[in-house]
PDB file of C-alpha atoms in Angstrom:
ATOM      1  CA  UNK A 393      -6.481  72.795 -34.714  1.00  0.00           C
ATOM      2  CA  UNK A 394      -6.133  76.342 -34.167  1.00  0.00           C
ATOM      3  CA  UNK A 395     -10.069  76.771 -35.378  1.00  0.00           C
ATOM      4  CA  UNK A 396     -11.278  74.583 -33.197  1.00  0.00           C
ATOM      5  CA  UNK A 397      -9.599  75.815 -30.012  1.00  0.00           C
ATOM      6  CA  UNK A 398     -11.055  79.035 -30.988  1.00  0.00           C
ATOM      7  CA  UNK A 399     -14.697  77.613 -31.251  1.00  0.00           C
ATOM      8  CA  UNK A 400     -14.014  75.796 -27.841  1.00  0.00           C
ATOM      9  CA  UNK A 401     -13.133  78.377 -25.765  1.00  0.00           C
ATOM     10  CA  UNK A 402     -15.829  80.625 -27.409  1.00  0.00           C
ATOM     11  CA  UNK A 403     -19.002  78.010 -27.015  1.00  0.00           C
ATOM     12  CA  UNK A 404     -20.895  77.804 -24.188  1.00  0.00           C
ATOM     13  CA  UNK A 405     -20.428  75.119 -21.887  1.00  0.00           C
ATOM     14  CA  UNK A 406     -23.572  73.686 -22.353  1.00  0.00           C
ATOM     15  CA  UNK A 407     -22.839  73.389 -26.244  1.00  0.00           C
ATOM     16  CA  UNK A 408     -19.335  71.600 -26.086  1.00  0.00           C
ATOM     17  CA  UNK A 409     -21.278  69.327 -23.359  1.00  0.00           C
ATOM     18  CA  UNK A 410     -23.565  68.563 -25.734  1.00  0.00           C
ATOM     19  CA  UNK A 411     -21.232  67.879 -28.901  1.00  0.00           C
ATOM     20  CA  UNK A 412     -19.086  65.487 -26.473  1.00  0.00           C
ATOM     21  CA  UNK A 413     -21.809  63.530 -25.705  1.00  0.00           C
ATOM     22  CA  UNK A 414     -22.817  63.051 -28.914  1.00  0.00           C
ATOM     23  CA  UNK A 415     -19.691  61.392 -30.244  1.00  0.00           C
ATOM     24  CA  UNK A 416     -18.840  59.580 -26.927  1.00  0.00           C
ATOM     25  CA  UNK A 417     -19.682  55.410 -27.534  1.00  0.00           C
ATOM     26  CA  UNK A 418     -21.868  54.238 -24.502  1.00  0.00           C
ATOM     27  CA  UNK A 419     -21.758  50.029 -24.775  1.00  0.00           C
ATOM     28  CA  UNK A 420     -25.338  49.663 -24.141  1.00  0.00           C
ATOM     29  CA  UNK A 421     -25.991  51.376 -27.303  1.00  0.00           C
ATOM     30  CA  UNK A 422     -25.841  48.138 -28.865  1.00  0.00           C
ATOM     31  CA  UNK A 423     -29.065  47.402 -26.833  1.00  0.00           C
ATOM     32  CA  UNK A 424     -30.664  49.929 -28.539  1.00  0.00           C
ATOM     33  CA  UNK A 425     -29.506  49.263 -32.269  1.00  0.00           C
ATOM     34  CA  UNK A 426     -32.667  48.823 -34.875  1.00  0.00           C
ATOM     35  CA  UNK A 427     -34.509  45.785 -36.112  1.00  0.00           C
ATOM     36  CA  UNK A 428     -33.248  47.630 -39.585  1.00  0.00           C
ATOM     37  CA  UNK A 429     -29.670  46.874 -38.703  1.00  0.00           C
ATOM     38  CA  UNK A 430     -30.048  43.368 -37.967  1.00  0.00           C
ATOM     39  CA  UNK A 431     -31.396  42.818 -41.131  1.00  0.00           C
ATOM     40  CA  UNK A 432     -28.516  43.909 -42.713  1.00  0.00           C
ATOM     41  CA  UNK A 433     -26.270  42.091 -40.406  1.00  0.00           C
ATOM     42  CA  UNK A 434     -28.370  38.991 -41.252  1.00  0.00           C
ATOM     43  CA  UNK A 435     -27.226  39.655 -44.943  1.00  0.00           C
ATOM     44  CA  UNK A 436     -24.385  40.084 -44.201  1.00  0.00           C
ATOM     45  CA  UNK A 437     -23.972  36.398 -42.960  1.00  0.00           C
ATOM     46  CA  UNK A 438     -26.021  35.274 -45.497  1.00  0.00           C
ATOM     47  CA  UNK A 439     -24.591  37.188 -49.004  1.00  0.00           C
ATOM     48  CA  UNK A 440     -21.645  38.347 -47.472  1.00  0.00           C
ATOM     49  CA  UNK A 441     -20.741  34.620 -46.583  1.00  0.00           C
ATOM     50  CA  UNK A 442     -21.736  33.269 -50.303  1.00  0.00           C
ATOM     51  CA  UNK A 443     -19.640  35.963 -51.832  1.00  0.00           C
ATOM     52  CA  UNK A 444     -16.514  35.227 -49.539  1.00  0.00           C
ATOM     53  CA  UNK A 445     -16.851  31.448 -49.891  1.00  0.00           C
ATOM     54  CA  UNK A 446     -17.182  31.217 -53.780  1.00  0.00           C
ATOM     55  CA  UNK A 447     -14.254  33.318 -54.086  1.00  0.00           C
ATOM     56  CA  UNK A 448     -12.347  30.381 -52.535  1.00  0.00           C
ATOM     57  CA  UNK A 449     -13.565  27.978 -55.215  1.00  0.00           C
ATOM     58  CA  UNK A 450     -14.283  29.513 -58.211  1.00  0.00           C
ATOM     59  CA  UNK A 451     -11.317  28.846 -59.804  1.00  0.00           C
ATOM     60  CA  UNK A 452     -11.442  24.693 -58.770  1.00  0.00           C
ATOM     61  CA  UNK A 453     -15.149  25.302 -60.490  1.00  0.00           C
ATOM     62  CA  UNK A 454     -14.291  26.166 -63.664  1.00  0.00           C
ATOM     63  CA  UNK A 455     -11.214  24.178 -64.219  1.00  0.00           C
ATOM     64  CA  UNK A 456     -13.160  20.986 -62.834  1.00  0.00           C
ATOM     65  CA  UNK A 457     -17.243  21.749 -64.220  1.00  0.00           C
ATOM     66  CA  UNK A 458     -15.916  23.736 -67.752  1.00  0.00           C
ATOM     67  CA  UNK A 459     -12.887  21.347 -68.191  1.00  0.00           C
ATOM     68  CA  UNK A 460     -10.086  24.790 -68.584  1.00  0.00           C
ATOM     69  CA  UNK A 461      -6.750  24.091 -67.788  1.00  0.00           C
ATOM     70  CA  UNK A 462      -4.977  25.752 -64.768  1.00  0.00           C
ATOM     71  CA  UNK A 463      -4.128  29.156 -66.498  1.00  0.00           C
ATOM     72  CA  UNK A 464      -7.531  29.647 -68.187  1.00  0.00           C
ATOM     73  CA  UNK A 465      -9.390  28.809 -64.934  1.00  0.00           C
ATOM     74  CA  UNK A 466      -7.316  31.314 -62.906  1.00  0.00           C
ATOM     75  CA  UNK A 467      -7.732  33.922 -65.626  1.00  0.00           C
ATOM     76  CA  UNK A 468     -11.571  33.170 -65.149  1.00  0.00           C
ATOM     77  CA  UNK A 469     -12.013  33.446 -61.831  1.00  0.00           C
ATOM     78  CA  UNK A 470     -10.293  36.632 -61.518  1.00  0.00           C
ATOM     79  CA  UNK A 471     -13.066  38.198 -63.818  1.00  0.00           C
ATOM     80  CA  UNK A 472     -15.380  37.758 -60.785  1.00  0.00           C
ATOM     81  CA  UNK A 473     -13.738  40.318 -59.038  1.00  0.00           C
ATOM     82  CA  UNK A 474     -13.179  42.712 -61.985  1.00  0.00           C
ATOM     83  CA  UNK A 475     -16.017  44.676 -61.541  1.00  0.00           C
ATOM     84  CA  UNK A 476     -15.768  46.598 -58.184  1.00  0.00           C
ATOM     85  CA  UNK A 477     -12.508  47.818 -59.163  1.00  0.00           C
ATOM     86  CA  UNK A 478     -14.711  50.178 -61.926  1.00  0.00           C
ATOM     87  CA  UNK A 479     -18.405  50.135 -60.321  1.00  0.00           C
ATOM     88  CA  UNK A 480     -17.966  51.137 -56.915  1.00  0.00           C
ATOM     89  CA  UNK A 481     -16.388  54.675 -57.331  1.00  0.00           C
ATOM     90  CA  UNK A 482     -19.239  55.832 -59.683  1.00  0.00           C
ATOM     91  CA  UNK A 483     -21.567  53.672 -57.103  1.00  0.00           C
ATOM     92  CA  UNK A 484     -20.889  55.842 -54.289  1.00  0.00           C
ATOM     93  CA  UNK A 485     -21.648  58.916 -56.521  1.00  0.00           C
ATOM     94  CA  UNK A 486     -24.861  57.169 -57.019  1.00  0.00           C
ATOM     95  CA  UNK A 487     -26.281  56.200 -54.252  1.00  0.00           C
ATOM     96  CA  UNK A 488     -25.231  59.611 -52.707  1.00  0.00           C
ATOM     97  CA  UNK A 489     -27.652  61.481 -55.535  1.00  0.00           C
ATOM     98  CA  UNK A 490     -30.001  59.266 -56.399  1.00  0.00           C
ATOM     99  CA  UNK A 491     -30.249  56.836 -52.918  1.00  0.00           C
ATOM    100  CA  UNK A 492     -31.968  53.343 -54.125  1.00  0.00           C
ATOM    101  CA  UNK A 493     -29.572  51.766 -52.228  1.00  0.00           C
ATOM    102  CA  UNK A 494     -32.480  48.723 -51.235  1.00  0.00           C
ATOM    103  CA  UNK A 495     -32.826  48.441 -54.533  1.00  0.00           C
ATOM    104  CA  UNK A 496     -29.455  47.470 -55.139  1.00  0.00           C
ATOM    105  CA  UNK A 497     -29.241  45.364 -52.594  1.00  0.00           C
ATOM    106  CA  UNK A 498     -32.319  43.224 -53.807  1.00  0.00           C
ATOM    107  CA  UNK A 499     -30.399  43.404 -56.899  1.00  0.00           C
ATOM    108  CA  UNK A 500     -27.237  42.385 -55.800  1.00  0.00           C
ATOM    109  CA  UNK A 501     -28.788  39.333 -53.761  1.00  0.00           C
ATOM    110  CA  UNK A 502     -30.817  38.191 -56.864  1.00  0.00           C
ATOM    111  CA  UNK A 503     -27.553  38.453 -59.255  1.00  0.00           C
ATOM    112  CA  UNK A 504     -25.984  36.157 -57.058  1.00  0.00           C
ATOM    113  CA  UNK A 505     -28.426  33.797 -56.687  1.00  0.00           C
ATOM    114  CA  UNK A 506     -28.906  33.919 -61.009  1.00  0.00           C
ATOM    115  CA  UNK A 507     -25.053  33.304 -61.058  1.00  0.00           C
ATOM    116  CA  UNK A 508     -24.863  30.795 -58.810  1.00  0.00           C
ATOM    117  CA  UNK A 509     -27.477  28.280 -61.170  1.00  0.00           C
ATOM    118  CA  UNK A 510     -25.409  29.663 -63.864  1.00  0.00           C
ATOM    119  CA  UNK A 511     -22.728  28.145 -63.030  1.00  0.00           C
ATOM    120  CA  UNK A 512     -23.875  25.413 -61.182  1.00  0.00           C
ATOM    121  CA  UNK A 513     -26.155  24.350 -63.712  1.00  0.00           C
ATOM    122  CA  UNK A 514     -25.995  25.506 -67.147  1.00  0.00           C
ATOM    123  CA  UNK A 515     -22.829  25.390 -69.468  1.00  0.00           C
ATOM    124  CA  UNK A 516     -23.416  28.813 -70.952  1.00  0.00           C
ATOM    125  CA  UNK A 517     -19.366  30.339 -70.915  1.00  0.00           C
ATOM    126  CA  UNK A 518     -18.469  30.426 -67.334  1.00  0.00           C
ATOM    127  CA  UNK A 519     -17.564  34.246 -68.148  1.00  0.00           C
ATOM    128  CA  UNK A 520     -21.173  35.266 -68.122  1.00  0.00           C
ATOM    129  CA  UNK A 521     -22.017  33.680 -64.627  1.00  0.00           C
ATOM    130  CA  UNK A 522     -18.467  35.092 -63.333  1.00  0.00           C
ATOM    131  CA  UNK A 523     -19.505  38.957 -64.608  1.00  0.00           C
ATOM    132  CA  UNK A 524     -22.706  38.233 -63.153  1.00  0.00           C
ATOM    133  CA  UNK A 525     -21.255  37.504 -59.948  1.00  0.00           C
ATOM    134  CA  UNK A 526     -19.016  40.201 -59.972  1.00  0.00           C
ATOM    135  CA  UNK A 527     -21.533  42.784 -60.450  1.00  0.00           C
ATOM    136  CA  UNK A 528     -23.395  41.568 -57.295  1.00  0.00           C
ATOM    137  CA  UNK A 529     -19.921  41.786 -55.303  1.00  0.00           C
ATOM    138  CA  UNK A 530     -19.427  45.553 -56.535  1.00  0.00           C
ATOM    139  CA  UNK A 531     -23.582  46.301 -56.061  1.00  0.00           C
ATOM    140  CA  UNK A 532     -23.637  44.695 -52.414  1.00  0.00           C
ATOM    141  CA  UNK A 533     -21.214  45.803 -50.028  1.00  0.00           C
ATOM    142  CA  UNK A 534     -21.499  49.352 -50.633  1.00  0.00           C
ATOM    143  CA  UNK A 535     -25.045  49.698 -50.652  1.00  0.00           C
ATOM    144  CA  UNK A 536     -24.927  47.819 -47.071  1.00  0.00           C
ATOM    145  CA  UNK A 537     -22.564  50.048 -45.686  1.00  0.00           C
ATOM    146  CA  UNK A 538     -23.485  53.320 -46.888  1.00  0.00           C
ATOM    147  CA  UNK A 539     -27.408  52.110 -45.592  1.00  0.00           C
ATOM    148  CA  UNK A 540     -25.908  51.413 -42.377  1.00  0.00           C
ATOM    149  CA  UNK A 541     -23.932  54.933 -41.683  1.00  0.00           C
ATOM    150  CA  UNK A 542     -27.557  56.690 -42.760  1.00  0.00           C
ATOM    151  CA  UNK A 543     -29.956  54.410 -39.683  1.00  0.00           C
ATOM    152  CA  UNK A 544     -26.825  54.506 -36.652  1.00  0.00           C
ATOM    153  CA  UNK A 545     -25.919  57.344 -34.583  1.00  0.00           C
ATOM    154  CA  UNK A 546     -22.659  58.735 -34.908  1.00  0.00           C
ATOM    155  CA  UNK A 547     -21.248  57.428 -31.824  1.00  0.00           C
ATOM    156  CA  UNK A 548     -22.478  53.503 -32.451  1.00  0.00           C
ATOM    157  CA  UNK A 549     -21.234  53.998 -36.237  1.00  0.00           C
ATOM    158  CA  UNK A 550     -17.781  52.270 -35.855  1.00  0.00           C
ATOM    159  CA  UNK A 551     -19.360  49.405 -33.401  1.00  0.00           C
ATOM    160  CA  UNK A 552     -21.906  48.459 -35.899  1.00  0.00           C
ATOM    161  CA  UNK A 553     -19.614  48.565 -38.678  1.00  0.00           C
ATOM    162  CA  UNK A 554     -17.261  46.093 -36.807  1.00  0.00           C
ATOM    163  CA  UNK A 555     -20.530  44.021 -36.030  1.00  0.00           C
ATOM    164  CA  UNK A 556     -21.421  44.098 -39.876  1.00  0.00           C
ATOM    165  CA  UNK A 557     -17.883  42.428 -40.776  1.00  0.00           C
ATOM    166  CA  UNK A 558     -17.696  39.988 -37.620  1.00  0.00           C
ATOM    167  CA  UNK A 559     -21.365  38.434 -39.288  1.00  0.00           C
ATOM    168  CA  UNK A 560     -19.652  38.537 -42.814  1.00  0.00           C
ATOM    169  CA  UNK A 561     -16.645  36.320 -41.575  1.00  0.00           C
ATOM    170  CA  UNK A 562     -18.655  34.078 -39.682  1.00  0.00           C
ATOM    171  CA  UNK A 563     -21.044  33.387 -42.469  1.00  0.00           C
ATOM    172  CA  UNK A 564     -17.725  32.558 -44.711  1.00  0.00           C
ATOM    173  CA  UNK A 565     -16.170  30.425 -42.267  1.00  0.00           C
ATOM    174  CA  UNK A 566     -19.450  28.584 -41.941  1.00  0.00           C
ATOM    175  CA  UNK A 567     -20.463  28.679 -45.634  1.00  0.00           C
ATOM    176  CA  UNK A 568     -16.699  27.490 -46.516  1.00  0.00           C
ATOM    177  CA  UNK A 569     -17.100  24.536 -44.142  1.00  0.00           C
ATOM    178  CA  UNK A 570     -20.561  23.597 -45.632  1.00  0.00           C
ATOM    179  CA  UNK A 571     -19.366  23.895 -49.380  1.00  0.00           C
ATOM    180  CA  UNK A 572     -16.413  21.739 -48.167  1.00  0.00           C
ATOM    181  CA  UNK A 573     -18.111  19.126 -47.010  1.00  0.00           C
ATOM    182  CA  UNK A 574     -21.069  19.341 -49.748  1.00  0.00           C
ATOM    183  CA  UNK A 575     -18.374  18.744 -52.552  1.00  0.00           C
ATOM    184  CA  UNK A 576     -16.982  15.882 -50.723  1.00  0.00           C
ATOM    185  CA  UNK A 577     -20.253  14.382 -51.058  1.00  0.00           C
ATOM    186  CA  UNK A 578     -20.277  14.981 -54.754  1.00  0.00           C
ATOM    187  CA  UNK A 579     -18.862  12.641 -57.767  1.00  0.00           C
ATOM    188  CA  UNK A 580     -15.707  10.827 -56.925  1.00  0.00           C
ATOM    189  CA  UNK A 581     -15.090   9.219 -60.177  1.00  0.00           C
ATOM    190  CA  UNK A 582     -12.616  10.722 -62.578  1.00  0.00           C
ATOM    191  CA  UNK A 583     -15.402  10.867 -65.306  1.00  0.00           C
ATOM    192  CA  UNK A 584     -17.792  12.423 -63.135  1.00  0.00           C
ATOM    193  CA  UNK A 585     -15.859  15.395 -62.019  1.00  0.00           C
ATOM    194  CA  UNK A 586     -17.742  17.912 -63.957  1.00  0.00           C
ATOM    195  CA  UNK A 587     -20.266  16.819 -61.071  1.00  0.00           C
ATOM    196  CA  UNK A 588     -18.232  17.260 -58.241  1.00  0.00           C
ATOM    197  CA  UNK A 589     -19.816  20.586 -57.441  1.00  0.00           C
ATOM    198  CA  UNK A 590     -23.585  19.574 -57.868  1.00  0.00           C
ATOM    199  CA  UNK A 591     -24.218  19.811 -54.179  1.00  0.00           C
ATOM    200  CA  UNK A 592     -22.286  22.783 -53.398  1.00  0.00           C
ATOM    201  CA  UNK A 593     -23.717  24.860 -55.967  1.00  0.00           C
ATOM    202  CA  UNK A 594     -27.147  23.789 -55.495  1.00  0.00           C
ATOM    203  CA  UNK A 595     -26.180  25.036 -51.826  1.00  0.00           C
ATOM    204  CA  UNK A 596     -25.158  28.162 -53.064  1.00  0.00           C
ATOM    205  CA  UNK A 597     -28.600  28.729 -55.309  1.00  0.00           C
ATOM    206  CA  UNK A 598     -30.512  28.026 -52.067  1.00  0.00           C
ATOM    207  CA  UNK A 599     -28.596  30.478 -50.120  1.00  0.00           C
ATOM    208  CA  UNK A 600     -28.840  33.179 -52.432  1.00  0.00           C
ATOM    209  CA  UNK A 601     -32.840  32.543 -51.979  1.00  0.00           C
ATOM    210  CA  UNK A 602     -32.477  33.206 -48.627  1.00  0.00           C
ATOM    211  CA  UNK A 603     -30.399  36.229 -48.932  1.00  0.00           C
ATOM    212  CA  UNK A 604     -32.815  37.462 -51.443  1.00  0.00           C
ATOM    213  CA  UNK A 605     -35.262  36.779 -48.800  1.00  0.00           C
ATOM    214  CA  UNK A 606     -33.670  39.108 -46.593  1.00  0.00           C
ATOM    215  CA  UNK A 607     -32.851  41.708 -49.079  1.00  0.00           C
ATOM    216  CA  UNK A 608     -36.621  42.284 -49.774  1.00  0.00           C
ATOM    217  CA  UNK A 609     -37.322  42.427 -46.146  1.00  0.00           C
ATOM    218  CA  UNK A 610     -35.083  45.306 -45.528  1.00  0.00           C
ATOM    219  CA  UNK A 611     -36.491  46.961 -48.977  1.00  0.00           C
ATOM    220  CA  UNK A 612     -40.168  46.608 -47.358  1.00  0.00           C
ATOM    221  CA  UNK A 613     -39.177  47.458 -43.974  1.00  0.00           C
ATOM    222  CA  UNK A 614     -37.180  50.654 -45.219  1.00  0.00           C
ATOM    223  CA  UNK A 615     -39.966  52.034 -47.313  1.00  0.00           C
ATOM    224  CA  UNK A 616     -43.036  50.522 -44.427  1.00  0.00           C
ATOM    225  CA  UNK A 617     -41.059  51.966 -41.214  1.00  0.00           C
ATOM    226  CA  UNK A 618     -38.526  54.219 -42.152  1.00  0.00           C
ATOM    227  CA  UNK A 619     -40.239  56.721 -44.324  1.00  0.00           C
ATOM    228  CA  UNK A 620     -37.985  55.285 -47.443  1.00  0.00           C
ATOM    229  CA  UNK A 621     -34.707  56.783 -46.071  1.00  0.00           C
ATOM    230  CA  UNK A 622     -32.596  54.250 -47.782  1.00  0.00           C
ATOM    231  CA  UNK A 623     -34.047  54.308 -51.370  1.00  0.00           C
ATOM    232  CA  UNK A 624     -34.200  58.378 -51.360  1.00  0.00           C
ATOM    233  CA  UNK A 625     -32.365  60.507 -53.747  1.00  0.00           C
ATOM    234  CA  UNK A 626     -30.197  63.708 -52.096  1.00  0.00           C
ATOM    235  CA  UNK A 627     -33.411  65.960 -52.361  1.00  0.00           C
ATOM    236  CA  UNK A 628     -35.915  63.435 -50.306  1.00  0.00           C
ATOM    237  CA  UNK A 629     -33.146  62.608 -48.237  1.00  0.00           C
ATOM    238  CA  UNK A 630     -33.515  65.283 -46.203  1.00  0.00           C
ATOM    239  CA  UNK A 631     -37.488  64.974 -45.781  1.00  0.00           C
ATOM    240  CA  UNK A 632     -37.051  61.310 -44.688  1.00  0.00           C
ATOM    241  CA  UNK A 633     -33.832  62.232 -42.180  1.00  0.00           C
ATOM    242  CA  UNK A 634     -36.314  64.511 -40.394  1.00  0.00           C
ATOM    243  CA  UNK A 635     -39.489  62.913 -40.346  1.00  0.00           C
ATOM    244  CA  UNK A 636     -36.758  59.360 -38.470  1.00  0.00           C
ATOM    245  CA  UNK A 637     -34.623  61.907 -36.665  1.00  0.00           C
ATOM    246  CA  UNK A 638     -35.930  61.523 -33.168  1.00  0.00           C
ATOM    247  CA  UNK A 639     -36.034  57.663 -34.001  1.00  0.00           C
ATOM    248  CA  UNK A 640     -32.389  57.587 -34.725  1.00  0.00           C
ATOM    249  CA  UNK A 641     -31.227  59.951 -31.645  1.00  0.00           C
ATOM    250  CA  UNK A 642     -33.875  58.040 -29.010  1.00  0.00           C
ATOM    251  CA  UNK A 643     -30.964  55.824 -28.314  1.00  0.00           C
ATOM    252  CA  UNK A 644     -28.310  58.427 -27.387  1.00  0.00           C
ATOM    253  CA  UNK A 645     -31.301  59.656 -25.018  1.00  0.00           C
ATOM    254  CA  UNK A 646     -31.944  56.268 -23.786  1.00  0.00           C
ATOM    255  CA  UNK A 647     -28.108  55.257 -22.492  1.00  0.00           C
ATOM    256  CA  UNK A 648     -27.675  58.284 -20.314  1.00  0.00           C
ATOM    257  CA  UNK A 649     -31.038  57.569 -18.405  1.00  0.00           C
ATOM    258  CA  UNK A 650     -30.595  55.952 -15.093  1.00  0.00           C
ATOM    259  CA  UNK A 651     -33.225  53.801 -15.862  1.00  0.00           C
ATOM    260  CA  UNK A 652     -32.266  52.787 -19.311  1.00  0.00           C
ATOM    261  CA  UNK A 653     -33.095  49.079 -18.560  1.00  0.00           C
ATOM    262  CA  UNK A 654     -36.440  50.037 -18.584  1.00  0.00           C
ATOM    263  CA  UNK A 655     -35.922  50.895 -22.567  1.00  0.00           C
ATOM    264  CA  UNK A 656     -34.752  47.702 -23.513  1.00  0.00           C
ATOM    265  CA  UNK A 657     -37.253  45.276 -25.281  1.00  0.00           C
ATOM    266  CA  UNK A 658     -36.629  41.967 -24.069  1.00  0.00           C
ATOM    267  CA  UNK A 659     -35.804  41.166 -28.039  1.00  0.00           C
ATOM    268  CA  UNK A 660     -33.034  43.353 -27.930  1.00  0.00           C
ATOM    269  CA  UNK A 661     -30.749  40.829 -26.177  1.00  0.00           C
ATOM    270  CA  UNK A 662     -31.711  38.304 -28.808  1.00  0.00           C
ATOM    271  CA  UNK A 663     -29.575  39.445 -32.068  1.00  0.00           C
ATOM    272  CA  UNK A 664     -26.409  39.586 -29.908  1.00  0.00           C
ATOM    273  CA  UNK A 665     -27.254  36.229 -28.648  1.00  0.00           C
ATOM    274  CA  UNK A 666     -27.940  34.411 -32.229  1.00  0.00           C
ATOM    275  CA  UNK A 667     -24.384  36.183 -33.360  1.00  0.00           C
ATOM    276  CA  UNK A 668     -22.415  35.144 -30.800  1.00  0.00           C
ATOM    277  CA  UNK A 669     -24.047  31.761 -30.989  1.00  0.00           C
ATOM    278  CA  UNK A 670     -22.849  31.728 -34.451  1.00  0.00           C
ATOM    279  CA  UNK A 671     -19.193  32.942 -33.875  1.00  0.00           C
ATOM    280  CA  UNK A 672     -19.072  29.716 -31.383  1.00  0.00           C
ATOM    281  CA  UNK A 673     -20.147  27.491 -33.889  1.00  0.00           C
ATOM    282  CA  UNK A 674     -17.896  29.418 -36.261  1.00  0.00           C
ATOM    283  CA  UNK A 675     -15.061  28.692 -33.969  1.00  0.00           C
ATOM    284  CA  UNK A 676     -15.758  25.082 -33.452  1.00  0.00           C
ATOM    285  CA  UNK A 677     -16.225  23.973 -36.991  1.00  0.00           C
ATOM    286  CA  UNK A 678     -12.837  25.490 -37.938  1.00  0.00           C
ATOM    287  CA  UNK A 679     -11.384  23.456 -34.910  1.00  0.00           C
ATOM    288  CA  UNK A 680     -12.584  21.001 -36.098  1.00  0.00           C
ATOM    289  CA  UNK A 681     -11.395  21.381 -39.529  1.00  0.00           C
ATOM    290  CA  UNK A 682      -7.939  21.725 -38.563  1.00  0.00           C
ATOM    291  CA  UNK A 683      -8.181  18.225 -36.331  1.00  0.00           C
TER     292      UNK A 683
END
């Protein structure tokens, strides 16, 4: 505290003006966030919401599909969150060295999807498709996050983080809903119920396809428009930062221009549109739920 007193009184004006600024949230900023960053807030929604609505059924699956008894199944389904707890502190030494975090993320959305006809549709032991699954929830997450810290400016950093976990939710409040009403659809007889999750996990295959989808989007568009920042190890990291600096601090230039409107793309209103669209719907399915 002392330190930085010290520095304050000693810097120029014009420097402590500057470092202010820098670190002071302007709303519109959110005007100016990239096409990049949607992407990830679109898997978010997507893989975010398949990982947060098997979580709620996993255990139902195996005790219902595999035919384990209550204790088995809930010993089962807490495998599939068994991994993060030892992959994601040696993760975050990873991706800080050797970058690659697109990489994981492709192979994080693919994992899921492979788990997902695993269990759906194979009867291989439930523990493989589980482990499977739980790799993709420790790979995920933290490659998303740590991607989006490295394309935001400092300011904007907490916003889009909040924006990133508002599109997870959503997605699992819609996703839940869906599965819900898919595996009311399913087998109703007692001999059937092995089947009762056909639909739901057929769902689930489909919408790790599309998260996959959107996983190799932001791999090409990382390495096509952002001079591979995201995939670069802590020696290119530096070469990529500089040749997209001016990219990422255009915004912070942008806000404080009195005719910032003139920045904005007319697309730029659309993201925020399509998520709050999707909170609404959010919101209405779980009222209706509870009716």
């Amino acid at each position: 505290m002392v330190t930085m007193r010290r520095i304050h009184r000693s810097a120029p004006d014009r420097i402590v003006s500057r470092l202010r600024s820098k670190h002071r949230f302007n709303p519109r900023l959110v005007l100016f966030f990239f096409g990049l960053y949607w992407l990830f807030i679109v898997e978010s929604f997507t893989l975010g919401g398949g990982w947060n609505s098997f979580l709620h059924i996993n255990s139902e699956l195996v005790k219902l599909r595999f035919g384990a008894n209550d204790a088995v199944a809930a010993w089962s389904a807490s495998v599939s969150q068994i991994m993060p707890i030892f992959l994601v502190p040696f993760l975050g030494w990873f991706f800080d060295v050797f970058g690659l975090r697109t990489d994981m993320l492709v192979m994080s959305a693919g994992l899921f999807t492979l788990s997902m006809a695993l269990l759906g549709f194979t009867m291989i032991n439930p523990l493989v498709g589980l482990v499977i699954f739980s790799i993709s929830l420790a790979l995920g997450p933290l490659a998303e996050i740590t991607a989006i810290s490295l394309i935001l400016p400092n300011s904007s950093l907490g916003t889009g983080l909040g924006i990133y976990k508002s599109a997870m939710n959503t997605g699992s409040t819609i996703v839940d809903i869906v599965v819900g009403v898919l595996q009311d659809r399913g087998s109703k007889t007692l001999e059937e119920t092995a089947h009762s999750y056909d639909y739901a996990m057929a769902f689930f295959v489909a919408w790790g396809l599309l998260s996959t989808f959107v996983a190799v989007t932001v791999f090409f568009v990382d390495r096509l428009k952002w001079n591979s920042l995201l995939r670069s190890n802590s020696t290119q990291r530096r070469e990529a930062l500089h040749a997209v600096k001016d990219r990422i601090n255009r915004p912070m230039v942008y806000v404080t221009a009195s005719n910032w409107r003139d920045y904005v793309h007319p697309w730029s209103y659309t993201p925020l549109i399509v998520l709050s669209v999707t909170l609404v719907i959010s919101w209405i399915l779980f009222a209706i739920k509870l009716a």
